[in-house]
Short mmCIF file of C-alpha atoms and ligand atoms in Angstrom, two decimals:
data_model
loop_
_atom_site.label_atom_id
_atom_site.label_comp_id
_atom_site.label_asym_id
_atom_site.label_seq_id
_atom_site.Cartn_x
_atom_site.Cartn_y
_atom_site.Cartn_z
CA MET A 1 21.55 7.49 -9.15
CA ILE A 2 19.46 4.43 -9.95
CA LYS A 3 21.00 1.92 -12.23
CA ILE A 4 19.26 -1.30 -13.10
CA THR A 5 21.08 -3.85 -15.20
CA ASP A 6 19.69 -6.82 -17.05
CA ILE A 7 16.64 -7.49 -14.92
CA HIS A 8 14.78 -10.70 -15.66
CA LYS A 9 11.54 -11.90 -14.19
CA ALA A 10 9.28 -14.81 -15.08
CA PHE A 11 6.03 -16.00 -13.53
CA GLY A 12 6.28 -19.73 -14.12
CA LYS A 13 6.87 -20.04 -17.86
CA ASN A 14 5.62 -16.55 -18.57
CA GLU A 15 8.73 -14.42 -19.08
CA VAL A 16 7.62 -10.92 -18.18
CA LEU A 17 10.88 -8.97 -17.99
CA LYS A 18 13.46 -10.07 -20.52
CA GLY A 19 16.57 -8.18 -19.62
CA ILE A 20 15.87 -4.53 -19.00
CA ASP A 21 18.42 -1.80 -18.32
CA VAL A 22 17.30 1.47 -16.83
CA GLU A 23 19.35 4.35 -15.60
CA VAL A 24 17.76 7.31 -13.86
CA ALA A 25 19.54 10.48 -12.88
CA LYS A 26 18.72 12.49 -9.78
CA GLY A 27 15.70 14.72 -10.33
CA GLU A 28 14.76 12.99 -13.54
CA VAL A 29 11.14 12.19 -14.32
CA ILE A 30 10.83 8.95 -16.25
CA VAL A 31 7.51 7.88 -17.72
CA ILE A 32 6.98 4.29 -18.76
CA ILE A 33 4.33 3.58 -21.35
CA GLY A 34 3.37 0.41 -23.14
CA PRO A 35 0.53 -1.98 -23.83
CA SER A 36 -1.21 -3.95 -21.12
CA GLY A 37 0.80 -6.93 -19.95
CA SER A 38 4.10 -5.55 -21.17
CA GLY A 39 5.60 -5.78 -17.68
CA LYS A 40 5.47 -2.14 -16.51
CA THR A 41 3.95 -2.90 -13.13
CA THR A 42 6.24 -5.87 -12.67
CA LEU A 43 9.29 -3.68 -13.31
CA LEU A 44 8.22 -1.16 -10.65
CA ARG A 45 7.40 -3.90 -8.17
CA CYS A 46 10.77 -5.53 -8.69
CA ILE A 47 12.53 -2.26 -7.94
CA ASN A 48 11.18 -2.15 -4.38
CA PHE A 49 11.08 -5.92 -3.95
CA LEU A 50 7.33 -6.36 -3.82
CA GLU A 51 8.24 -8.90 -6.47
CA LYS A 52 11.52 -10.80 -6.48
CA ALA A 53 13.27 -10.61 -9.84
CA ASP A 54 15.10 -13.71 -11.06
CA SER A 55 18.31 -11.99 -12.02
CA GLY A 56 19.86 -8.60 -12.57
CA LYS A 57 21.48 -5.95 -10.43
CA MET A 58 20.54 -2.57 -9.09
CA THR A 59 22.41 0.34 -7.63
CA LEU A 60 20.35 2.83 -5.69
CA GLY A 61 22.22 5.64 -4.02
CA SER A 62 24.93 3.85 -2.11
CA THR A 63 23.16 0.49 -1.99
CA GLN A 64 24.05 -2.23 -4.47
CA VAL A 65 22.03 -5.40 -4.73
CA ALA A 66 21.74 -8.47 -6.87
CA PHE A 67 18.00 -9.04 -7.12
CA LYS A 68 18.11 -12.77 -6.65
CA HIS A 69 20.38 -12.83 -3.64
CA ALA A 70 19.27 -9.70 -1.81
CA THR A 71 19.22 -10.19 1.96
CA SER A 72 16.27 -8.95 3.96
CA LYS A 73 18.52 -6.19 5.27
CA GLU A 74 19.32 -5.03 1.75
CA ILE A 75 15.66 -5.23 0.79
CA LEU A 76 14.75 -3.05 3.75
CA ALA A 77 17.50 -0.60 2.83
CA ILE A 78 16.15 -0.34 -0.72
CA ARG A 79 12.59 0.04 0.48
CA ARG A 80 13.61 2.81 2.82
CA GLN A 81 15.09 4.76 -0.10
CA THR A 82 12.08 4.30 -2.35
CA ALA A 83 8.38 4.99 -2.05
CA MET A 84 5.47 3.81 -4.09
CA VAL A 85 2.13 5.24 -5.11
CA PHE A 86 -0.31 2.47 -5.96
CA GLN A 87 -3.02 2.28 -8.56
CA SER A 88 -5.51 1.32 -5.84
CA TYR A 89 -4.08 3.84 -3.32
CA ASN A 90 -3.59 1.18 -0.60
CA LEU A 91 -3.86 3.66 2.22
CA PHE A 92 -3.72 2.12 5.68
CA ASN A 93 -7.43 1.74 6.40
CA ASN A 94 -7.01 1.86 10.15
CA LYS A 95 -5.14 5.16 10.10
CA THR A 96 -6.15 8.74 9.43
CA ALA A 97 -4.67 10.68 6.54
CA LEU A 98 -2.05 12.19 8.80
CA GLU A 99 -1.23 8.87 10.45
CA ASN A 100 -0.87 7.31 7.02
CA VAL A 101 1.73 9.88 6.11
CA MET A 102 3.51 9.56 9.48
CA GLU A 103 3.60 5.77 9.67
CA GLY A 104 6.76 5.20 7.65
CA LEU A 105 8.53 8.04 9.42
CA VAL A 106 7.62 7.00 12.93
CA THR A 107 7.70 3.22 12.75
CA ALA A 108 10.29 2.55 10.08
CA ARG A 109 12.59 5.52 10.50
CA LYS A 110 12.08 6.28 14.18
CA VAL A 111 11.49 9.98 13.55
CA PRO A 112 10.18 11.58 16.77
CA LEU A 113 6.39 11.91 16.78
CA ARG A 114 6.23 15.66 16.85
CA GLN A 115 8.67 16.07 14.00
CA ALA A 116 6.88 13.38 11.98
CA ALA A 117 3.55 15.11 12.56
CA GLU A 118 5.00 18.35 11.31
CA ILE A 119 6.37 16.72 8.16
CA GLY A 120 3.09 14.90 7.68
CA LYS A 121 1.02 18.05 7.96
CA ASN A 122 3.27 19.90 5.54
CA MET A 123 2.97 17.12 3.00
CA LEU A 124 -0.81 16.96 3.30
CA ASP A 125 -0.97 20.72 2.90
CA LYS A 126 1.20 20.46 -0.16
CA VAL A 127 -1.17 18.00 -1.85
CA GLY A 128 -4.12 20.24 -0.99
CA LEU A 129 -5.56 18.29 1.93
CA ALA A 130 -5.03 20.77 4.73
CA ASP A 131 -8.58 20.17 5.94
CA LYS A 132 -8.43 16.37 5.89
CA HIS A 133 -5.65 15.55 8.34
CA ASN A 134 -7.88 13.53 10.62
CA ALA A 135 -10.08 11.84 8.04
CA TYR A 136 -9.96 8.08 7.64
CA PRO A 137 -9.48 6.78 4.07
CA SER A 138 -13.06 5.49 4.03
CA ARG A 139 -14.24 9.10 4.25
CA LEU A 140 -12.11 10.37 1.37
CA SER A 141 -12.79 10.44 -2.34
CA GLY A 142 -10.53 8.47 -4.67
CA GLY A 143 -8.68 11.60 -5.69
CA GLN A 144 -8.17 12.63 -2.09
CA GLN A 145 -7.00 9.13 -1.16
CA GLN A 146 -4.49 9.14 -3.96
CA ARG A 147 -3.19 12.53 -2.88
CA VAL A 148 -2.70 11.13 0.62
CA GLY A 149 -0.83 8.28 -1.08
CA ILE A 150 1.42 10.82 -2.76
CA ALA A 151 1.93 12.73 0.50
CA ARG A 152 2.81 9.45 2.21
CA ALA A 153 5.47 8.80 -0.42
CA LEU A 154 6.79 12.36 -0.34
CA ALA A 155 7.10 12.42 3.44
CA LEU A 156 9.72 9.70 3.30
CA ASN A 157 11.91 11.95 1.19
CA PRO A 158 12.98 8.93 -0.86
CA GLU A 159 15.58 8.79 -3.59
CA VAL A 160 12.84 7.90 -6.01
CA ILE A 161 9.05 7.65 -6.02
CA LEU A 162 7.48 4.90 -8.09
CA PHE A 163 4.01 5.60 -9.46
CA ASP A 164 1.99 2.73 -10.89
CA GLU A 165 -0.89 4.14 -12.90
CA PRO A 166 -1.85 6.50 -10.10
CA THR A 167 -4.91 7.83 -11.86
CA SER A 168 -6.36 4.84 -13.63
CA ALA A 169 -8.65 3.81 -10.78
CA LEU A 170 -10.02 7.33 -10.56
CA ASP A 171 -13.23 8.84 -11.74
CA PRO A 172 -12.32 10.96 -14.80
CA THR A 173 -13.33 14.16 -13.00
CA LEU A 174 -10.80 13.45 -10.24
CA VAL A 175 -7.84 12.65 -12.47
CA SER A 176 -6.72 16.22 -12.94
CA GLU A 177 -6.36 17.00 -9.23
CA VAL A 178 -3.93 14.11 -8.86
CA LEU A 179 -2.02 14.93 -12.02
CA ALA A 180 -1.69 18.53 -10.87
CA VAL A 181 -0.07 17.40 -7.64
CA MET A 182 2.29 15.10 -9.52
CA LYS A 183 3.28 17.85 -11.87
CA LYS A 184 4.00 20.13 -8.95
CA ILE A 185 6.33 17.66 -7.27
CA ALA A 186 8.00 16.79 -10.56
CA GLN A 187 8.92 20.45 -10.88
CA GLU A 188 10.42 20.38 -7.41
CA GLY A 189 13.09 18.01 -8.60
CA ILE A 190 11.82 14.78 -7.06
CA THR A 191 13.06 11.74 -8.94
CA MET A 192 10.06 9.86 -10.29
CA ILE A 193 9.35 6.76 -12.31
CA VAL A 194 5.77 6.91 -13.50
CA VAL A 195 3.75 4.27 -15.29
CA THR A 196 0.74 5.93 -16.88
CA HIS A 197 -1.67 5.83 -19.76
CA GLU A 198 -2.23 9.60 -19.58
CA MET A 199 -0.29 10.48 -22.68
CA SER A 200 -0.62 14.25 -22.66
CA PHE A 201 0.44 14.25 -19.04
CA ALA A 202 3.43 12.09 -19.93
CA TYR A 203 4.32 14.49 -22.70
CA ASP A 204 4.03 17.33 -20.26
CA ILE A 205 6.14 16.14 -17.34
CA ALA A 206 8.54 13.49 -18.61
CA ASN A 207 12.22 14.15 -19.09
CA ARG A 208 12.38 10.80 -20.77
CA ILE A 209 9.80 8.29 -21.89
CA LEU A 210 10.41 4.56 -22.05
CA PHE A 211 8.23 2.49 -24.32
CA MET A 212 7.96 -1.10 -23.10
CA ASP A 213 6.53 -4.01 -25.01
CA GLY A 214 6.84 -7.74 -24.47
CA GLY A 215 9.18 -7.40 -21.50
CA VAL A 216 11.79 -5.20 -23.14
CA ILE A 217 12.31 -1.49 -23.60
CA VAL A 218 11.67 -1.03 -27.27
CA GLU A 219 12.55 2.61 -27.48
CA GLN A 220 13.24 5.60 -25.28
CA GLY A 221 13.78 9.28 -25.61
CA THR A 222 12.40 12.72 -24.85
CA PRO A 223 8.65 13.12 -25.23
CA LYS A 224 9.20 14.81 -28.58
CA ASP A 225 11.52 12.06 -29.81
CA LEU A 226 9.01 9.44 -28.97
CA PHE A 227 5.69 11.01 -29.75
CA VAL A 228 6.74 12.78 -32.90
CA ASN A 229 9.72 10.94 -34.29
CA ALA A 230 9.33 7.37 -33.07
CA LYS A 231 11.76 5.13 -34.92
CA GLU A 232 10.43 1.71 -34.06
CA GLU A 233 7.39 0.40 -35.84
CA ARG A 234 6.00 -1.08 -32.58
CA THR A 235 6.15 2.31 -30.90
CA LYS A 236 4.37 4.00 -33.78
CA GLN A 237 1.65 1.36 -33.79
CA PHE A 238 1.13 1.71 -30.06
CA LEU A 239 0.97 5.48 -30.16
CA LYS A 240 -1.37 5.46 -33.09
CA ARG A 241 -3.71 3.14 -31.25
CA ILE A 242 -3.65 5.01 -27.97
CA VAL A 243 -3.62 8.62 -29.19
CA PRO A 244 -4.49 8.84 -32.87
CA GLU A 245 -4.52 12.61 -32.73
CA TRP A 246 -0.87 12.80 -31.71
CA SER A 247 0.11 11.75 -35.19
CA TYR A 248 -1.05 15.06 -36.61
CA ASN A 249 -1.25 17.54 -33.81
CA ILE A 250 2.28 18.09 -32.63
CA MET B 1 -46.91 -30.67 36.98
CA ASN B 2 -46.20 -28.28 39.77
CA PHE B 3 -43.36 -25.93 39.33
CA ASP B 4 -41.74 -24.89 42.61
CA VAL B 5 -40.90 -21.24 42.04
CA TYR B 6 -39.44 -20.84 45.50
CA PHE B 7 -37.13 -23.74 45.00
CA MET B 8 -36.09 -22.35 41.65
CA LEU B 9 -35.28 -19.03 43.28
CA SER B 10 -33.17 -20.71 45.91
CA ALA B 11 -31.36 -22.72 43.21
CA LEU B 12 -30.85 -19.46 41.39
CA GLN B 13 -29.30 -18.04 44.50
CA GLU B 14 -26.90 -20.97 44.69
CA SER B 15 -26.06 -20.55 40.99
CA LEU B 16 -25.25 -16.90 41.44
CA LYS B 17 -22.81 -17.76 44.21
CA TYR B 18 -20.82 -19.85 41.76
CA THR B 19 -21.19 -17.68 38.68
CA TRP B 20 -17.69 -16.38 39.19
CA VAL B 21 -16.38 -19.93 38.72
CA THR B 22 -18.12 -20.19 35.37
CA LEU B 23 -16.81 -16.78 34.37
CA LEU B 24 -13.31 -17.74 35.38
CA LEU B 25 -13.60 -21.04 33.50
CA ALA B 26 -14.54 -19.11 30.38
CA ILE B 27 -12.36 -16.02 30.63
CA VAL B 28 -9.05 -17.66 31.53
CA PRO B 29 -9.14 -20.10 28.59
CA PHE B 30 -10.45 -17.29 26.38
CA PHE B 31 -7.50 -15.10 27.30
CA PHE B 32 -4.92 -17.81 26.70
CA GLY B 33 -6.85 -18.95 23.64
CA ILE B 34 -6.47 -15.48 22.11
CA LEU B 35 -2.79 -15.42 22.97
CA PHE B 36 -1.89 -18.88 21.64
CA GLY B 37 -4.55 -18.87 18.94
CA THR B 38 -3.26 -15.62 17.43
CA VAL B 39 0.29 -16.93 17.38
CA ILE B 40 -0.85 -20.16 15.73
CA ALA B 41 -2.93 -18.23 13.22
CA ILE B 42 0.01 -16.01 12.28
CA ILE B 43 2.38 -18.96 11.90
CA ARG B 44 -0.12 -20.80 9.74
CA PHE B 45 -1.01 -17.68 7.79
CA TYR B 46 2.63 -17.10 6.84
CA ARG B 47 2.95 -20.80 6.00
CA VAL B 48 5.99 -21.30 8.20
CA LYS B 49 7.52 -24.60 7.12
CA VAL B 50 7.08 -27.68 9.34
CA LEU B 51 5.82 -25.68 12.33
CA GLY B 52 2.85 -24.46 10.30
CA GLU B 53 1.95 -27.99 9.29
CA LEU B 54 2.37 -29.36 12.80
CA LEU B 55 0.09 -26.66 14.15
CA GLN B 56 -2.46 -27.41 11.48
CA LEU B 57 -2.48 -31.03 12.65
CA PHE B 58 -2.83 -29.88 16.26
CA VAL B 59 -5.79 -27.66 15.39
CA VAL B 60 -7.53 -30.37 13.38
CA ILE B 61 -7.16 -32.89 16.19
CA ILE B 62 -8.33 -30.55 18.95
CA LYS B 63 -11.20 -29.20 16.89
CA GLY B 64 -12.43 -32.71 16.24
CA THR B 65 -12.46 -33.69 19.90
CA PRO B 66 -15.73 -33.13 21.77
CA GLY B 67 -15.35 -30.85 24.80
CA MET B 68 -16.29 -33.57 27.23
CA VAL B 69 -13.83 -36.07 25.76
CA MET B 70 -11.09 -33.44 25.88
CA LEU B 71 -11.84 -32.68 29.51
CA LEU B 72 -11.70 -36.34 30.51
CA ILE B 73 -8.54 -37.06 28.51
CA VAL B 74 -6.77 -34.13 30.14
CA TYR B 75 -8.14 -35.18 33.52
CA PHE B 76 -6.90 -38.76 33.33
CA ALA B 77 -3.65 -37.86 31.60
CA LEU B 78 -2.80 -35.27 34.23
CA ILE B 79 -3.89 -37.38 37.20
CA GLN B 80 -2.00 -40.47 36.07
CA GLY B 81 0.99 -38.53 34.83
CA PHE B 82 1.15 -36.63 38.08
CA ASP B 83 1.05 -39.67 40.28
CA THR B 84 3.74 -41.40 38.25
CA ILE B 85 6.00 -38.40 38.61
CA SER B 86 5.34 -37.89 42.29
CA GLN B 87 5.97 -41.58 42.93
CA THR B 88 9.29 -41.62 41.12
CA PHE B 89 10.45 -38.55 43.04
CA HIS B 90 8.85 -39.71 46.31
CA LEU B 91 6.91 -36.48 46.60
CA ALA B 92 4.31 -36.06 49.30
CA VAL B 93 1.74 -34.42 47.00
CA LYS B 94 -0.74 -36.68 45.30
CA SER B 95 -2.94 -36.01 42.31
CA LYS B 96 -5.98 -35.72 44.55
CA ASP B 97 -4.41 -32.62 46.08
CA ILE B 98 -4.49 -30.79 42.76
CA ASN B 99 -7.29 -28.28 42.54
CA LEU B 100 -9.41 -29.73 39.76
CA ILE B 101 -10.15 -26.33 38.38
CA TYR B 102 -6.63 -26.26 36.91
CA ILE B 103 -7.43 -29.37 34.94
CA ALA B 104 -10.55 -27.67 33.65
CA PHE B 105 -8.48 -24.61 32.70
CA ALA B 106 -6.03 -26.77 30.77
CA ALA B 107 -8.70 -28.68 28.85
CA LEU B 108 -10.80 -25.61 28.06
CA THR B 109 -7.70 -23.67 27.00
CA LEU B 110 -6.85 -26.37 24.47
CA THR B 111 -10.34 -26.24 23.02
CA ALA B 112 -10.37 -22.44 23.00
CA THR B 113 -6.93 -22.19 21.38
CA ALA B 114 -7.93 -24.36 18.45
CA ALA B 115 -11.19 -22.52 17.89
CA ILE B 116 -9.73 -19.03 18.29
CA SER B 117 -6.76 -19.80 16.03
CA GLU B 118 -9.29 -20.46 13.27
CA THR B 119 -11.13 -17.25 14.08
CA MET B 120 -7.93 -15.24 13.85
CA ARG B 121 -6.75 -16.97 10.69
CA GLY B 122 -10.01 -16.11 9.01
CA ALA B 123 -9.72 -12.51 10.15
CA LEU B 124 -6.16 -12.25 8.82
CA THR B 125 -7.22 -13.37 5.36
CA ALA B 126 -9.83 -10.60 5.37
CA VAL B 127 -7.10 -7.92 5.22
CA ALA B 128 -6.26 -7.01 1.62
CA THR B 129 -2.79 -7.72 0.24
CA GLY B 130 -2.47 -4.06 -0.70
CA GLN B 131 -2.15 -3.27 3.01
CA TYR B 132 0.98 -5.43 3.23
CA GLU B 133 2.44 -3.96 0.07
CA ALA B 134 1.87 -0.41 1.23
CA SER B 135 3.48 -1.25 4.58
CA TYR B 136 6.54 -2.78 2.97
CA SER B 137 6.76 0.13 0.54
CA VAL B 138 7.11 2.64 3.38
CA GLY B 139 9.83 0.49 4.91
CA LEU B 140 8.02 -1.41 7.65
CA THR B 141 9.37 -4.82 8.58
CA LYS B 142 7.12 -7.88 8.53
CA ARG B 143 6.64 -7.69 12.26
CA GLN B 144 5.86 -3.96 12.24
CA THR B 145 3.40 -4.52 9.43
CA LEU B 146 1.62 -7.18 11.41
CA ARG B 147 1.48 -5.21 14.62
CA ARG B 148 0.69 -1.76 13.25
CA ILE B 149 -1.42 -2.43 10.18
CA ILE B 150 -2.67 -5.99 9.82
CA LEU B 151 -3.71 -7.03 13.33
CA PRO B 152 -5.57 -3.76 14.03
CA GLN B 153 -7.62 -4.40 10.90
CA ALA B 154 -8.06 -8.12 11.52
CA LEU B 155 -9.29 -7.65 15.09
CA PRO B 156 -12.59 -5.89 14.32
CA VAL B 157 -13.28 -8.61 11.75
CA ALA B 158 -12.61 -11.24 14.41
CA ILE B 159 -14.73 -9.66 17.15
CA PRO B 160 -18.14 -11.15 16.27
CA VAL B 161 -16.63 -14.62 15.98
CA LEU B 162 -14.60 -14.13 19.16
CA CYS B 163 -17.88 -13.28 20.86
CA SER B 164 -19.31 -16.62 19.72
CA ASN B 165 -16.11 -18.29 20.90
CA LEU B 166 -16.51 -16.81 24.37
CA ILE B 167 -20.17 -17.71 24.58
CA GLY B 168 -19.26 -21.22 23.48
CA LEU B 169 -16.73 -21.35 26.30
CA ILE B 170 -19.24 -20.14 28.88
CA LYS B 171 -21.69 -22.81 27.83
CA GLY B 172 -18.99 -25.45 27.37
CA SER B 173 -17.64 -24.85 30.85
CA SER B 174 -20.79 -26.48 32.26
CA LEU B 175 -19.11 -29.81 31.47
CA VAL B 176 -16.78 -29.41 34.45
CA PHE B 177 -19.35 -31.24 36.60
CA MET B 178 -17.78 -34.33 35.01
CA ILE B 179 -14.66 -33.78 37.07
CA SER B 180 -16.62 -32.48 40.09
CA VAL B 181 -15.83 -28.81 39.81
CA THR B 182 -18.70 -26.71 41.13
CA ASP B 183 -19.71 -24.06 38.63
CA LEU B 184 -23.01 -22.24 38.32
CA MET B 185 -24.84 -25.21 36.88
CA ASN B 186 -23.49 -27.70 39.34
CA ALA B 187 -24.32 -25.32 42.18
CA ALA B 188 -27.95 -25.18 41.08
CA LEU B 189 -28.14 -28.96 40.80
CA ILE B 190 -26.71 -29.84 44.20
CA PRO B 191 -29.83 -28.88 46.21
CA ALA B 192 -31.99 -30.69 43.64
CA ASN B 193 -30.22 -33.95 44.38
CA THR B 194 -32.28 -34.29 47.55
CA ASN B 195 -35.73 -33.32 46.26
CA TYR B 196 -35.42 -34.21 42.54
CA LYS B 197 -36.68 -30.79 41.47
CA TYR B 198 -34.27 -30.83 38.55
CA LEU B 199 -36.44 -28.82 36.18
CA GLU B 200 -36.38 -25.85 38.56
CA ALA B 201 -32.63 -26.24 39.01
CA TYR B 202 -31.88 -26.37 35.31
CA ILE B 203 -34.10 -23.40 34.59
CA ALA B 204 -32.34 -21.45 37.31
CA ALA B 205 -29.00 -22.27 35.69
CA ALA B 206 -30.32 -21.41 32.24
CA LEU B 207 -31.48 -17.99 33.46
CA VAL B 208 -27.98 -17.17 34.63
CA TYR B 209 -26.46 -18.34 31.33
CA TRP B 210 -28.88 -16.15 29.41
CA VAL B 211 -28.00 -13.09 31.41
CA LEU B 212 -24.29 -13.79 31.03
CA ASN B 213 -24.67 -14.12 27.28
CA VAL B 214 -26.61 -10.89 26.97
CA VAL B 215 -23.89 -9.09 28.89
CA VAL B 216 -21.15 -10.63 26.75
CA GLU B 217 -22.96 -9.80 23.53
CA ASN B 218 -23.29 -6.21 24.59
CA ILE B 219 -19.66 -5.87 25.55
CA PHE B 220 -18.55 -7.27 22.22
CA PHE B 221 -20.97 -5.12 20.30
CA TRP B 222 -19.50 -2.08 21.98
CA LEU B 223 -15.96 -3.33 21.26
CA GLU B 224 -16.77 -3.88 17.62
CA GLN B 225 -18.14 -0.37 17.25
CA HIS B 226 -15.21 1.05 19.10
CA LEU B 227 -12.53 -0.81 17.11
CA SER B 228 -13.97 -0.10 13.70
CA THR B 229 -14.45 3.64 13.93
CA TYR B 230 -12.28 3.91 10.83
CA LYS B 231 -14.84 2.13 8.69
CA ARG B 232 -17.56 3.92 6.86
CA GLU B 233 -20.91 3.43 8.53
CA VAL B 234 -23.24 1.28 6.53
CA LEU B 235 -26.67 2.79 6.25
CA VAL B 236 -29.25 0.11 6.72
N1 ATP C 301 1.69 -12.27 -9.51
C1 ATP C 301 1.67 -12.71 -10.79
N2 ATP C 301 1.59 -14.01 -11.07
C2 ATP C 301 1.57 -14.46 -12.33
N3 ATP C 301 1.62 -13.67 -13.41
C3 ATP C 301 1.70 -12.35 -13.21
C4 ATP C 301 1.72 -11.79 -11.88
N4 ATP C 301 1.80 -10.46 -12.00
C5 ATP C 301 1.83 -10.19 -13.31
N5 ATP C 301 1.76 -11.31 -14.05
C6 ATP C 301 1.81 -11.40 -15.50
O1 ATP C 301 2.90 -10.65 -15.95
C7 ATP C 301 2.60 -9.97 -17.15
C8 ATP C 301 2.93 -8.51 -17.01
O2 ATP C 301 2.07 -7.93 -16.05
P1 ATP C 301 2.21 -6.43 -15.59
O3 ATP C 301 1.21 -6.24 -14.54
O4 ATP C 301 3.62 -6.14 -15.25
O5 ATP C 301 1.80 -5.67 -16.91
P2 ATP C 301 1.55 -4.12 -17.11
O6 ATP C 301 2.47 -3.68 -18.18
O7 ATP C 301 1.64 -3.41 -15.82
O8 ATP C 301 0.07 -4.09 -17.67
P3 ATP C 301 -1.12 -3.04 -17.39
O9 ATP C 301 -0.91 -1.89 -18.31
O10 ATP C 301 -2.35 -3.81 -17.76
O11 ATP C 301 -1.08 -2.68 -15.96
C9 ATP C 301 1.15 -10.27 -17.45
O12 ATP C 301 1.11 -11.27 -18.44
C10 ATP C 301 0.60 -10.78 -16.15
O13 ATP C 301 -0.39 -11.74 -16.38
MG1 MG C 302 0.22 -2.39 -14.58
#
């Protein structure tokens, strides 16, 4: 359903993505792990054109684009089939929780107000914010804001939702409420690409884990494959550093 | 020194009769200044090629021109330009038939546009990049992003500075006596020309300016509160 071929991206002389291929099937939950600076965020941002990749191609649903030559129409088409959940939430500050969720529906997709409101309310209820429809982001906790962010992405019913470290800006006590929501939607068959450092969560929800380092995918496989039987030395090193206990406990 | 309170009161009365001229001289340029200034700010903010640079030059030039000089340049340019045109086309209207207040509007609008474009540009930079990225990620176009997300957040940031801009315009409009437009200050001064009680006349004018400014400040304070309801209150 999503197929990315040979994506390259450099910032000046700093080559961040060095030819990555990713294929994601409908309903699949992909988790990307890897050390800081390995290009995980850049990959996600290139997928919805918040960053313009230098070369490579992508097929998403029925849309095919060459990253470098994508027209603004194609970019819009891609963006309207994807949604993103940001590390720093990025809720629209001037809009209430419900308006945040409705904005893409009403303004971008021209869904009638009443219908959009209904979808919006359902989504907020789903992420456990039934009592916060009319709260502005400034009145919400980080965990609540991020759940609005997830509801906003869900409401668009996109082909894929991209998550960039959705819990790493959160107070540790609030992480679990967001992870619980993500787990719930993963089980509903939403296609997700998740960048996270929450390893046990990754183990729990991923259909497939990609390990990125130095702008390439070093290794990929099921959580078991990767966490227990990693083949590449770089993967083993990384896992040992990030979760020493994994080496013995599984 | 004897201060003639009665004369001051009568000058005040004259001032009040012409306060609407001062208000008009401030509000019309303010309105167009917001309109043009916002457009200029957006074009410069998005670094539109060539146009952005030209506008930057325009703003720098206008900003560096004193209000009085601007008024007189516009005055002479329009008067001379107008007469040349009406001569070539053998028109009956002469420059002296133009209501001078239009010349004041033009000059003050130029000044206001340059100042307000800077106000708006500053306010635009105050909106975090994450707001753009979130907008694009839900499929908004650039224009929708600007209208629905960015400008509504930039405006409350701009309000206090816009208030200063408007007060600057109210005070700056007093220069129109240079081209013999009667505003509130000029109206107070006219009776003083016969008895030289200028101090009383100027104080009368100052009183009206003070009241106007207090009113404007209050309106903008209310606007600011009203437009930023989404922000968390800061406990002082
Ligand atoms: N806008 C940018 N301009 C220049 N360099 C950038 C930009 N964005 C990212 N980089 C560089 O690209 C590299 C990869 O960054 P990226 O954010 O994709 O890493 P990451 O894998 O997401 O890391 P982390 O786990 O810390 O979030 C880094 O070296 C970073 O400095
Ligand atoms: Mg990152």
